[in-house]
PDB file of C-alpha atoms and ligand atoms in Angstrom:
ATOM      1  CA  MET A  13       0.019   0.115   0.003  1.00  0.00           C
ATOM      2  CA  MET A  14       1.472   3.394  -1.035  1.00  0.00           C
ATOM      3  CA  ASN A  15       1.307   6.153   1.449  1.00  0.00           C
ATOM      4  CA  ASP A  16      -0.055   9.606   0.761  1.00  0.00           C
ATOM      5  CA  LEU A  17       3.418  11.221   0.898  1.00  0.00           C
ATOM      6  CA  LYS A  18       1.792  14.653   0.942  1.00  0.00           C
ATOM      7  CA  THR A  19       0.343  14.335   4.391  1.00  0.00           C
ATOM      8  CA  CYS A  20       2.281  14.470   7.791  1.00  0.00           C
ATOM      9  CA  TYR A  21       0.926  11.502   9.880  1.00  0.00           C
ATOM     10  CA  LEU A  22       1.580  13.440  12.933  1.00  0.00           C
ATOM     11  CA  CYS A  23      -0.432  16.705  12.158  1.00  0.00           C
ATOM     12  CA  GLY A  24      -2.317  15.800   9.283  1.00  0.00           C
ATOM     13  CA  GLN A  25      -1.534  18.827   7.546  1.00  0.00           C
ATOM     14  CA  ASP A  26       0.283  18.828   3.911  1.00  0.00           C
ATOM     15  CA  LEU A  27       3.989  18.447   3.736  1.00  0.00           C
ATOM     16  CA  ASP A  28       6.142  21.475   2.826  1.00  0.00           C
ATOM     17  CA  ILE A  29       9.866  21.666   2.202  1.00  0.00           C
ATOM     18  CA  ASP A  30      10.172  20.842   5.910  1.00  0.00           C
ATOM     19  CA  VAL A  31      10.271  17.119   5.665  1.00  0.00           C
ATOM     20  CA  ASN A  32      11.873  14.638   7.919  1.00  0.00           C
ATOM     21  CA  ASP A  33      11.840  10.941   7.549  1.00  0.00           C
ATOM     22  CA  ASP A  34      10.652   9.625  10.836  1.00  0.00           C
ATOM     23  CA  HIS A  35      11.320   6.181  12.050  1.00  0.00           C
ATOM     24  CA  VAL A  36       8.313   3.986  13.154  1.00  0.00           C
ATOM     25  CA  PRO A  37       9.041   2.960  15.902  1.00  0.00           C
ATOM     26  CA  PRO A  38      12.143   5.443  16.733  1.00  0.00           C
ATOM     27  CA  LYS A  39      15.417   4.145  15.382  1.00  0.00           C
ATOM     28  CA  GLN A  40      17.156   4.017  18.635  1.00  0.00           C
ATOM     29  CA  PHE A  41      14.625   1.387  19.638  1.00  0.00           C
ATOM     30  CA  HIS A  42      16.753  -0.883  17.606  1.00  0.00           C
ATOM     31  CA  GLY A  43      20.018  -1.291  19.230  1.00  0.00           C
ATOM     32  CA  SER A  44      22.858   0.356  17.434  1.00  0.00           C
ATOM     33  CA  ASN A  45      24.835  -3.119  17.258  1.00  0.00           C
ATOM     34  CA  LEU A  46      21.777  -4.893  15.615  1.00  0.00           C
ATOM     35  CA  ARG A  47      21.436  -2.079  13.182  1.00  0.00           C
ATOM     36  CA  LYS A  48      25.116  -2.453  12.131  1.00  0.00           C
ATOM     37  CA  LEU A  49      25.187  -6.203  11.983  1.00  0.00           C
ATOM     38  CA  PHE A  50      21.916  -6.624  10.041  1.00  0.00           C
ATOM     39  CA  ASN A  51      21.825  -3.595   8.018  1.00  0.00           C
ATOM     40  CA  LEU A  52      18.029  -3.218   9.202  1.00  0.00           C
ATOM     41  CA  ASN A  53      15.634  -1.822   6.713  1.00  0.00           C
ATOM     42  CA  LEU A  54      13.314   0.269   8.861  1.00  0.00           C
ATOM     43  CA  LEU A  55      10.051   1.781   8.350  1.00  0.00           C
ATOM     44  CA  THR A  56      10.052   5.402   7.957  1.00  0.00           C
ATOM     45  CA  LEU A  57       7.118   8.001   7.330  1.00  0.00           C
ATOM     46  CA  ALA A  58       7.518  11.512   6.023  1.00  0.00           C
ATOM     47  CA  THR A  59       6.930  14.394   8.560  1.00  0.00           C
ATOM     48  CA  HIS A  60       7.291  18.016   9.156  1.00  0.00           C
ATOM     49  CA  THR A  61      10.551  18.167  11.136  1.00  0.00           C
ATOM     50  CA  LYS A  62       8.861  19.980  13.988  1.00  0.00           C
ATOM     51  CA  CYS A  63       6.247  17.408  14.396  1.00  0.00           C
ATOM     52  CA  ASN A  64       8.714  14.693  14.770  1.00  0.00           C
ATOM     53  CA  LYS A  65      11.058  16.790  16.803  1.00  0.00           C
ATOM     54  CA  SER A  66       8.559  17.312  19.461  1.00  0.00           C
ATOM     55  CA  TYR A  67       8.525  13.715  20.557  1.00  0.00           C
ATOM     56  CA  GLU A  68      12.241  13.479  20.839  1.00  0.00           C
ATOM     57  CA  LYS A  69      12.840  13.843  24.463  1.00  0.00           C
ATOM     58  CA  ASP A  70       9.938  11.643  25.267  1.00  0.00           C
ATOM     59  CA  GLU A  71      11.377   8.899  23.028  1.00  0.00           C
ATOM     60  CA  VAL A  72      14.517   8.955  24.839  1.00  0.00           C
ATOM     61  CA  TYR A  73      12.440   8.866  28.136  1.00  0.00           C
ATOM     62  CA  PHE A  74      10.619   5.783  26.926  1.00  0.00           C
ATOM     63  CA  LEU A  75      13.913   4.039  25.757  1.00  0.00           C
ATOM     64  CA  ASN A  76      15.499   4.772  29.152  1.00  0.00           C
ATOM     65  CA  SER A  77      12.623   3.966  31.159  1.00  0.00           C
ATOM     66  CA  ILE A  78      11.038   0.984  29.572  1.00  0.00           C
ATOM     67  CA  GLY A  79      14.047  -0.588  27.729  1.00  0.00           C
ATOM     68  CA  PRO A  80      15.862  -1.682  30.924  1.00  0.00           C
ATOM     69  CA  LEU A  81      13.146  -4.045  31.676  1.00  0.00           C
ATOM     70  CA  ALA A  82      14.249  -6.100  28.761  1.00  0.00           C
ATOM     71  CA  THR A  83      17.704  -6.988  29.326  1.00  0.00           C
ATOM     72  CA  ASP A  84      17.008 -10.637  29.142  1.00  0.00           C
ATOM     73  CA  THR A  85      16.027 -10.522  25.576  1.00  0.00           C
ATOM     74  CA  GLN A  86      18.864 -10.098  22.636  1.00  0.00           C
ATOM     75  CA  SER A  87      17.167  -6.962  21.328  1.00  0.00           C
ATOM     76  CA  GLY A  88      16.700  -5.632  24.883  1.00  0.00           C
ATOM     77  CA  ARG A  89      20.510  -6.319  25.530  1.00  0.00           C
ATOM     78  CA  ALA A  90      21.110  -4.537  22.418  1.00  0.00           C
ATOM     79  CA  ILE A  91      19.625  -1.279  23.531  1.00  0.00           C
ATOM     80  CA  TRP A  92      20.885  -1.841  27.284  1.00  0.00           C
ATOM     81  CA  ILE A  93      24.527  -1.474  25.529  1.00  0.00           C
ATOM     82  CA  ASP A  94      23.279   1.963  24.022  1.00  0.00           C
ATOM     83  CA  ILE A  95      21.711   3.060  27.400  1.00  0.00           C
ATOM     84  CA  ALA A  96      24.936   2.351  29.173  1.00  0.00           C
ATOM     85  CA  LYS A  97      27.131   4.271  26.818  1.00  0.00           C
ATOM     86  CA  GLN A  98      24.842   7.111  27.072  1.00  0.00           C
ATOM     87  CA  MET A  99      24.828   6.989  30.938  1.00  0.00           C
ATOM     88  CA  LYS A 100      28.505   7.945  30.746  1.00  0.00           C
ATOM     89  CA  ARG A 101      27.602  11.345  29.201  1.00  0.00           C
ATOM     90  CA  GLU A 102      26.404  14.106  31.400  1.00  0.00           C
ATOM     91  CA  GLN A 103      22.862  14.120  30.120  1.00  0.00           C
ATOM     92  CA  GLY A 104      22.659  10.469  30.307  1.00  0.00           C
ATOM     93  CA  ILE A 105      23.760  10.595  34.070  1.00  0.00           C
ATOM     94  CA  ARG A 106      20.907  12.955  34.835  1.00  0.00           C
ATOM     95  CA  ILE A 107      18.341  10.606  32.888  1.00  0.00           C
ATOM     96  CA  GLY A 108      19.677   7.658  34.864  1.00  0.00           C
ATOM     97  CA  GLU A 109      19.007   9.003  38.052  1.00  0.00           C
ATOM     98  CA  LYS A 110      15.576   9.938  37.145  1.00  0.00           C
ATOM     99  CA  ILE A 111      15.093   6.571  36.168  1.00  0.00           C
ATOM    100  CA  PHE A 112      16.495   4.755  39.204  1.00  0.00           C
ATOM    101  CA  LYS A 113      14.245   6.620  41.360  1.00  0.00           C
ATOM    102  CA  GLU A 114      11.334   4.940  39.336  1.00  0.00           C
ATOM    103  CA  PHE A 115      12.406   1.602  40.678  1.00  0.00           C
ATOM    104  CA  THR A 116      10.352   0.996  43.690  1.00  0.00           C
ATOM    105  CA  GLN A 117       8.552  -1.683  45.675  1.00  0.00           C
ATOM    106  CA  HIS A 118       5.416   0.340  46.676  1.00  0.00           C
ATOM    107  CA  HIS A 119       3.744   1.765  43.634  1.00  0.00           C
ATOM    108  CA  ASN A 120       1.738   0.628  40.716  1.00  0.00           C
ATOM    109  CA  GLY A 121       3.916   0.043  37.638  1.00  0.00           C
ATOM    110  CA  VAL A 122       5.271  -2.394  35.297  1.00  0.00           C
ATOM    111  CA  TYR A 123       6.199  -5.692  37.357  1.00  0.00           C
ATOM    112  CA  VAL A 124       9.859  -7.017  36.936  1.00  0.00           C
ATOM    113  CA  PRO A 125       9.299 -10.657  37.446  1.00  0.00           C
ATOM    114  CA  ASN A 126      12.721 -11.817  38.645  1.00  0.00           C
ATOM    115  CA  SER A 127      13.433  -9.149  40.993  1.00  0.00           C
ATOM    116  CA  LYS A 128       9.867  -8.799  42.362  1.00  0.00           C
ATOM    117  CA  VAL A 129      10.327  -4.954  42.050  1.00  0.00           C
ATOM    118  CA  LEU A 130       7.924  -2.622  40.320  1.00  0.00           C
ATOM    119  CA  LYS A 131       9.056  -0.004  37.695  1.00  0.00           C
ATOM    120  CA  GLN A 132       7.084   3.282  37.692  1.00  0.00           C
ATOM    121  CA  TYR A 133       7.052   5.363  34.819  1.00  0.00           C
ATOM    122  CA  ASP A 134       5.833   8.800  33.626  1.00  0.00           C
ATOM    123  CA  ARG A 135       2.505   7.537  32.029  1.00  0.00           C
ATOM    124  CA  THR A 136       1.951  10.731  29.968  1.00  0.00           C
ATOM    125  CA  ARG A 137       5.370  10.664  28.359  1.00  0.00           C
ATOM    126  CA  ILE A 138       5.106   7.003  27.903  1.00  0.00           C
ATOM    127  CA  SER A 139       1.521   7.101  26.321  1.00  0.00           C
ATOM    128  CA  ARG A 140       2.702   9.854  23.983  1.00  0.00           C
ATOM    129  CA  VAL A 141       5.255   7.666  22.397  1.00  0.00           C
ATOM    130  CA  ILE A 142       2.958   4.652  22.082  1.00  0.00           C
ATOM    131  CA  TRP A 143       0.133   6.811  20.468  1.00  0.00           C
ATOM    132  CA  LYS A 144       2.799   8.174  18.204  1.00  0.00           C
ATOM    133  CA  ILE A 145       3.779   4.659  17.066  1.00  0.00           C
ATOM    134  CA  VAL A 146       0.448   3.463  16.724  1.00  0.00           C
ATOM    135  CA  ARG A 147      -0.752   6.637  14.710  1.00  0.00           C
ATOM    136  CA  GLY A 148       2.179   6.036  12.331  1.00  0.00           C
ATOM    137  CA  LEU A 149       1.596   2.251  11.844  1.00  0.00           C
ATOM    138  CA  PHE A 150      -2.231   3.017  11.346  1.00  0.00           C
ATOM    139  CA  PHE A 151      -0.963   5.551   8.714  1.00  0.00           C
ATOM    140  CA  GLU A 152       1.033   2.911   7.103  1.00  0.00           C
ATOM    141  CA  GLU A 153      -1.563   0.061   7.199  1.00  0.00           C
ATOM    142  CA  PHE A 154      -4.696   2.049   6.219  1.00  0.00           C
ATOM    143  CA  ASN A 155      -3.307   5.275   4.476  1.00  0.00           C
ATOM    144  CA  ARG A 156      -5.311   7.239   6.611  1.00  0.00           C
ATOM    145  CA  PHE A 157      -4.660  10.021   9.161  1.00  0.00           C
ATOM    146  CA  LEU A 158      -5.230   9.080  12.796  1.00  0.00           C
ATOM    147  CA  PRO A 159      -5.838  12.297  14.668  1.00  0.00           C
ATOM    148  CA  GLU A 160      -3.947  12.633  18.053  1.00  0.00           C
ATOM    149  CA  ASP A 161      -7.032  13.728  19.882  1.00  0.00           C
ATOM    150  CA  THR A 162      -8.805  10.547  19.029  1.00  0.00           C
ATOM    151  CA  PRO A 163      -9.977   9.098  22.321  1.00  0.00           C
ATOM    152  CA  TRP A 164      -7.855   5.955  23.089  1.00  0.00           C
ATOM    153  CA  SER A 165      -6.505   3.908  25.887  1.00  0.00           C
ATOM    154  CA  PHE A 166      -3.586   1.494  26.603  1.00  0.00           C
ATOM    155  CA  GLU A 167      -2.197  -1.005  29.198  1.00  0.00           C
ATOM    156  CA  ILE A 168       1.205  -2.509  29.633  1.00  0.00           C
ATOM    157  CA  LEU A 169       0.787  -6.304  30.388  1.00  0.00           C
ATOM    158  CA  SER A 170       2.295  -7.667  33.336  1.00  0.00           C
ATOM    159  CA  GLU A 171       4.577 -10.635  32.524  1.00  0.00           C
ATOM    160  CA  ASP A 172       3.749 -12.608  35.672  1.00  0.00           C
ATOM    161  CA  GLU A 173       0.004 -12.645  34.957  1.00  0.00           C
ATOM    162  CA  GLU A 174      -2.227 -14.226  32.308  1.00  0.00           C
ATOM    163  CA  PRO A 175      -3.068 -11.816  29.742  1.00  0.00           C
ATOM    164  CA  PRO A 176      -6.656 -10.809  30.002  1.00  0.00           C
ATOM    165  CA  LYS A 177      -8.954 -13.086  27.605  1.00  0.00           C
ATOM    166  CA  TYR A 178     -10.016 -10.271  25.057  1.00  0.00           C
ATOM    167  CA  SER A 179      -6.386  -9.580  24.517  1.00  0.00           C
ATOM    168  CA  TYR A 180      -5.963 -12.854  22.680  1.00  0.00           C
ATOM    169  CA  TYR A 181      -7.781 -11.673  19.854  1.00  0.00           C
ATOM    170  CA  VAL A 182      -5.176  -9.438  19.041  1.00  0.00           C
ATOM    171  CA  LEU A 183      -2.190 -11.562  20.417  1.00  0.00           C
ATOM    172  CA  ASN A 184      -3.157 -14.390  18.075  1.00  0.00           C
ATOM    173  CA  SER A 185      -3.448 -12.376  14.978  1.00  0.00           C
ATOM    174  CA  GLU A 186      -0.877 -11.978  12.315  1.00  0.00           C
ATOM    175  CA  SER A 187       2.469 -10.600  13.192  1.00  0.00           C
ATOM    176  CA  LYS A 188       3.238  -7.268  11.115  1.00  0.00           C
ATOM    177  CA  GLY A 189       6.719  -6.220  12.521  1.00  0.00           C
ATOM    178  CA  ARG A 190       9.607  -6.156  10.235  1.00  0.00           C
ATOM    179  CA  TYR A 191      11.716  -7.480  12.853  1.00  0.00           C
ATOM    180  CA  PRO A 192       9.501  -9.152  15.348  1.00  0.00           C
ATOM    181  CA  GLY A 193      12.160  -9.925  17.844  1.00  0.00           C
ATOM    182  CA  ILE A 194      13.028  -6.213  18.090  1.00  0.00           C
ATOM    183  CA  PHE A 195       9.611  -4.584  17.617  1.00  0.00           C
ATOM    184  CA  ASP A 196       6.379  -6.345  16.568  1.00  0.00           C
ATOM    185  CA  TYR A 197       2.774  -5.286  16.009  1.00  0.00           C
ATOM    186  CA  LYS A 198      -0.627  -6.708  15.393  1.00  0.00           C
ATOM    187  CA  TYR A 199      -4.039  -5.446  15.014  1.00  0.00           C
ATOM    188  CA  VAL A 200      -7.569  -6.308  14.883  1.00  0.00           C
ATOM    189  CA  GLU A 201     -10.793  -4.463  13.986  1.00  0.00           C
ATOM    190  CA  SER A 202     -14.189  -5.402  15.458  1.00  0.00           C
ATOM    191  CA  ASP A 203     -16.846  -6.728  13.201  1.00  0.00           C
ATOM    192  CA  ILE A 204     -18.668  -3.497  12.860  1.00  0.00           C
ATOM    193  CA  GLY A 205     -15.371  -1.907  12.058  1.00  0.00           C
ATOM    194  CA  ASN A 206     -15.271   0.884  14.713  1.00  0.00           C
ATOM    195  CA  LEU A 207     -13.163  -0.635  17.492  1.00  0.00           C
ATOM    196  CA  HIS A 208      -9.617  -1.144  16.777  1.00  0.00           C
ATOM    197  CA  MET A 209      -7.381  -3.355  19.243  1.00  0.00           C
ATOM    198  CA  TRP A 210      -3.582  -3.002  18.642  1.00  0.00           C
ATOM    199  CA  GLY A 211      -0.715  -4.942  20.259  1.00  0.00           C
ATOM    200  CA  LEU A 212       2.700  -3.866  20.437  1.00  0.00           C
ATOM    201  CA  LEU A 213       5.704  -5.866  21.512  1.00  0.00           C
ATOM    202  CA  PHE A 214       8.867  -4.202  22.431  1.00  0.00           C
ATOM    203  CA  TRP A 215      12.135  -6.051  22.359  1.00  0.00           C
ATOM    204  CA  ASP A 216      10.438  -9.371  22.688  1.00  0.00           C
ATOM    205  CA  LYS A 217       9.306  -8.774  26.096  1.00  0.00           C
ATOM    206  CA  ILE A 218       7.050  -5.769  26.954  1.00  0.00           C
ATOM    207  CA  ILE A 219       3.421  -6.004  25.490  1.00  0.00           C
ATOM    208  CA  THR A 220       1.309  -3.149  25.243  1.00  0.00           C
ATOM    209  CA  ILE A 221      -2.408  -3.415  24.135  1.00  0.00           C
ATOM    210  CA  VAL A 222      -3.997  -0.080  22.653  1.00  0.00           C
ATOM    211  CA  TYR A 223      -7.664   0.453  22.030  1.00  0.00           C
ATOM    212  CA  PHE A 224      -9.562   3.136  20.018  1.00  0.00           C
ATOM    213  CA  HIS A 225     -12.405   3.714  17.928  1.00  0.00           C
ATOM    214  CA  ASP A 226     -12.077   4.448  14.045  1.00  0.00           C
ATOM    215  CA  PRO A 227     -11.571   7.992  13.283  1.00  0.00           C
ATOM    216  CA  ASN A 228     -14.746   7.487  11.105  1.00  0.00           C
ATOM    217  CA  CYS A 229     -16.729   6.112  13.963  1.00  0.00           C
ATOM    218  CA  ASP A 230     -20.153   7.772  14.665  1.00  0.00           C
ATOM    219  CA  CYS A 231     -21.077   5.966  17.753  1.00  0.00           C
ATOM    220  CA  GLU A 232     -22.508   8.214  20.612  1.00  0.00           C
ATOM    221  CA  LYS A 233     -19.233   8.353  22.370  1.00  0.00           C
ATOM    222  CA  CYS A 234     -17.138   9.457  19.360  1.00  0.00           C
ATOM    223  CA  THR A 235     -19.782  11.911  18.245  1.00  0.00           C
ATOM    224  CA  ARG A 236     -20.465  13.515  21.576  1.00  0.00           C
ATOM    225  CA  ASN A 237     -17.983  16.145  21.283  1.00  0.00           C
ATOM    226  CA  MET A 238     -18.609  17.184  17.728  1.00  0.00           C
TER     227      MET A 238
HETATM  228 ZN1   ZN B  29       3.445  17.664  10.847  1.00  0.00          ZN
HETATM  229 ZN1   ZN B  30     -17.039   5.339  18.546  1.00  0.00          ZN
END
């Protein structure tokens, strides 16, 4: 399927001369040694540079906050090497201190099975990155713009628990990722076509389920604010 190269998938506006190739998911989510070793052919979408840039810090945060939960997989170890290198630089040290404080035994967050420790995260920043990825993949799959303000929700599945029953619809569907061991995604639409359920798998470890109604949905909930 061809993308409409004239539209920025982030803002829905026409592209002008300020065009940037945005990696979906972010390039640095693929560890640099894997990128070198396998000469990865990553998915990119054209965006305005300023649209893409506005996510940069949150993407770094996502990598540093969620990435260390996947050090027991090959692709997770690859990004850990990058994170460790980055930590030695001044900016990296600051990020590292912030992330370190997020490991706690008292709060809700992502459960780390072996250490029995919970990892907190800044839900706003994490959700911003997840939604950007889904909107990019939606644009790629359906060749349609998915507005940022579309109501949506997500959950990060805990590894020590059985995934909720409804999530099997998406978890058992066709794998769509180019390099599923690094990043994979799947999606299903409900019969009536208005509910989308997406599954994202980061570093063969962290499963996120995303729900939203199709941007064309005319159900009561979606049309209430029109
Ligand atoms: Zn834009
Ligand atoms: Zn709806």
